[in-house]
């Protein structure tokens, strides 16, 4: 029982990670490996959290920062 619950949890988490990866690629319109505030505007939830996610305050979201979405 515990193994099946753990397996299900891992599957859900990996699906969420893949969804975030796909969203990052979609929002990175110029394919430079980061998301600008202008690119983030294409998704309301990312745009709303942009300042919070931009940990280094450089005006861009790296893939690592985006993982915190």
XYZ file of N, CA and C in Angstrom:
207
model
N 0.823 -1.196 0.000
C 0.000 0.000 0.000
C 0.869 1.263 0.000
N 1.860 1.312 0.893
C 2.714 2.488 0.979
C 3.472 2.721 -0.322
N 3.917 1.626 -0.948
C 4.662 1.757 -2.201
C 3.788 2.324 -3.304
N 2.530 1.912 -3.371
C 1.653 2.413 -4.430
C 1.323 3.890 -4.215
N 1.186 4.308 -2.970
C 0.927 5.718 -2.678
C 2.151 6.545 -3.049
N 3.321 6.069 -2.685
C 4.554 6.777 -3.006
C 4.755 6.851 -4.515
N 4.492 5.747 -5.200
C 4.622 5.725 -6.655
C 3.672 6.735 -7.293
N 2.435 6.773 -6.835
C 1.449 7.714 -7.372
C 1.891 9.153 -7.147
N 2.407 9.427 -5.966
C 2.895 10.772 -5.657
C 4.040 11.151 -6.586
N 4.962 10.239 -6.813
C 6.097 10.505 -7.711
C 5.625 10.749 -9.137
N 4.647 10.017 -9.583
C 4.122 10.196 -10.933
C 3.466 11.569 -11.082
N 2.722 11.985 -10.075
C 2.075 13.299 -10.110
C 3.126 14.395 -10.142
N 4.153 14.269 -9.306
C 5.215 15.282 -9.261
C 5.960 15.367 -10.584
N 6.264 14.237 -11.194
C 6.993 14.280 -12.459
C 6.118 14.846 -13.566
N 4.819 14.596 -13.515
C 3.918 15.192 -14.504
C 3.893 16.708 -14.350
N 3.866 17.190 -13.107
C 3.870 18.628 -12.864
C 5.174 19.252 -13.353
N 6.285 18.578 -13.154
C 7.576 19.087 -13.611
C 7.604 19.181 -15.134
N 7.075 18.179 -15.805
C 7.024 18.205 -17.271
C 6.126 19.329 -17.771
N 5.024 19.571 -17.070
C 4.127 20.649 -17.454
C 4.826 21.995 -17.296
N 5.587 22.170 -16.207
C 6.339 23.408 -16.003
C 7.411 23.576 -17.075
N 8.086 22.486 -17.447
C 9.097 22.561 -18.512
C 8.468 23.015 -19.821
N 7.315 22.460 -20.142
C 6.635 22.825 -21.386
C 6.197 24.284 -21.350
N 5.716 24.749 -20.197
C 5.299 26.142 -20.067
C 6.500 27.075 -20.191
N 7.618 26.697 -19.588
C 8.829 27.518 -19.698
C 9.240 27.670 -21.162
N 9.258 26.580 -21.880
C 9.641 26.607 -23.305
C 8.655 27.461 -24.097
N 7.376 27.331 -23.798
C 6.356 28.106 -24.498
C 6.523 29.603 -24.237
N 6.791 29.979 -22.988
C 6.904 31.395 -22.642
C 8.219 32.016 -23.114
N 9.255 31.213 -23.255
C 10.557 31.715 -23.704
C 10.508 31.930 -25.217
N 9.790 32.965 -25.613
C 9.493 33.219 -27.030
C 10.739 33.385 -27.889
N 11.796 33.981 -27.356
C 13.008 34.191 -28.152
C 14.060 33.104 -27.937
N 13.704 32.074 -27.187
C 14.561 30.898 -26.952
C 15.950 31.249 -26.413
N 16.000 32.237 -25.524
C 17.292 32.608 -24.945
C 17.564 31.930 -23.604
N 16.664 31.056 -23.169
C 16.870 30.315 -21.931
C 16.395 31.037 -20.686
N 15.697 32.152 -20.871
C 15.124 32.872 -19.740
C 13.815 33.523 -20.175
N 13.024 33.904 -19.185
C 11.732 34.521 -19.462
C 11.763 35.952 -18.948
N 11.531 36.885 -19.845
C 11.465 38.297 -19.461
C 10.076 38.604 -18.924
N 9.924 39.760 -18.321
C 8.612 40.173 -17.821
C 7.617 40.291 -18.975
N 8.100 40.694 -20.136
C 7.223 40.801 -21.309
C 6.759 39.418 -21.761
N 7.666 38.457 -21.759
C 7.294 37.088 -22.142
C 6.348 36.480 -21.099
N 6.576 36.770 -19.835
C 5.744 36.235 -18.752
C 4.308 36.739 -18.859
N 4.114 37.900 -19.462
C 2.777 38.481 -19.589
C 1.821 37.576 -20.367
N 2.351 36.623 -21.110
C 1.510 35.694 -21.869
C 0.778 34.694 -20.973
N 1.167 34.594 -19.709
C 0.517 33.689 -18.760
C 0.228 34.467 -17.480
N -1.040 34.587 -17.132
C -1.448 35.408 -15.983
C -0.826 34.949 -14.670
N -0.739 33.631 -14.445
C -0.201 33.148 -13.168
C 1.301 33.412 -13.055
N 2.028 33.272 -14.150
C 3.469 33.549 -14.135
C 3.693 35.047 -13.985
N 2.932 35.827 -14.699
C 3.057 37.278 -14.630
C 2.803 37.785 -13.214
N 1.792 37.236 -12.554
C 1.438 37.657 -11.194
C 2.532 37.339 -10.181
N 3.291 36.271 -10.426
C 4.336 35.844 -9.488
C 5.739 36.214 -9.942
N 5.865 36.938 -11.035
C 7.171 37.187 -11.636
C 8.173 37.779 -10.645
N 7.797 38.831 -9.958
C 8.719 39.514 -9.041
C 9.154 38.570 -7.923
N 8.228 37.782 -7.415
C 8.545 36.808 -6.360
C 9.485 35.713 -6.872
N 9.265 35.251 -8.091
C 10.074 34.173 -8.658
C 11.476 34.636 -9.058
N 11.609 35.904 -9.423
C 12.890 36.452 -9.875
C 13.801 36.693 -8.667
N 14.358 35.616 -8.164
C 15.135 35.645 -6.918
C 16.343 36.565 -7.011
N 17.051 36.537 -8.127
C 18.257 37.372 -8.248
C 17.952 38.787 -8.743
N 16.686 39.081 -8.966
C 16.208 40.415 -9.343
C 16.913 40.983 -10.579
N 17.158 40.109 -11.573
C 17.797 40.573 -12.813
C 16.786 40.886 -13.912
N 15.492 40.720 -13.615
C 14.463 41.014 -14.605
C 14.123 39.860 -15.517
N 14.696 38.694 -15.245
C 14.460 37.497 -16.046
C 14.266 36.300 -15.122
N 13.488 35.330 -15.578
C 13.352 34.080 -14.856
C 14.186 33.015 -15.542
N 15.127 32.470 -14.795
C 15.900 31.339 -15.302
C 15.044 30.072 -15.131
N 15.485 28.990 -15.713
C 14.785 27.720 -15.548
C 14.732 27.320 -14.079
N 15.800 27.576 -13.347
C 15.858 27.239 -11.927
C 14.872 28.073 -11.127
N 14.781 29.360 -11.424
C 13.816 30.203 -10.727
C 12.392 29.798 -11.072
N 12.171 29.428 -12.322
C 10.853 29.052 -12.793
C 10.341 27.784 -12.105
N 11.249 26.925 -11.662
C 10.865 25.683 -10.979
C 10.073 25.968 -9.699
N 10.217 27.160 -9.143
C 9.512 27.514 -7.909
C 8.060 27.926 -8.138
N 7.609 27.878 -9.379
C 6.245 28.272 -9.726
C 5.227 27.437 -9.025
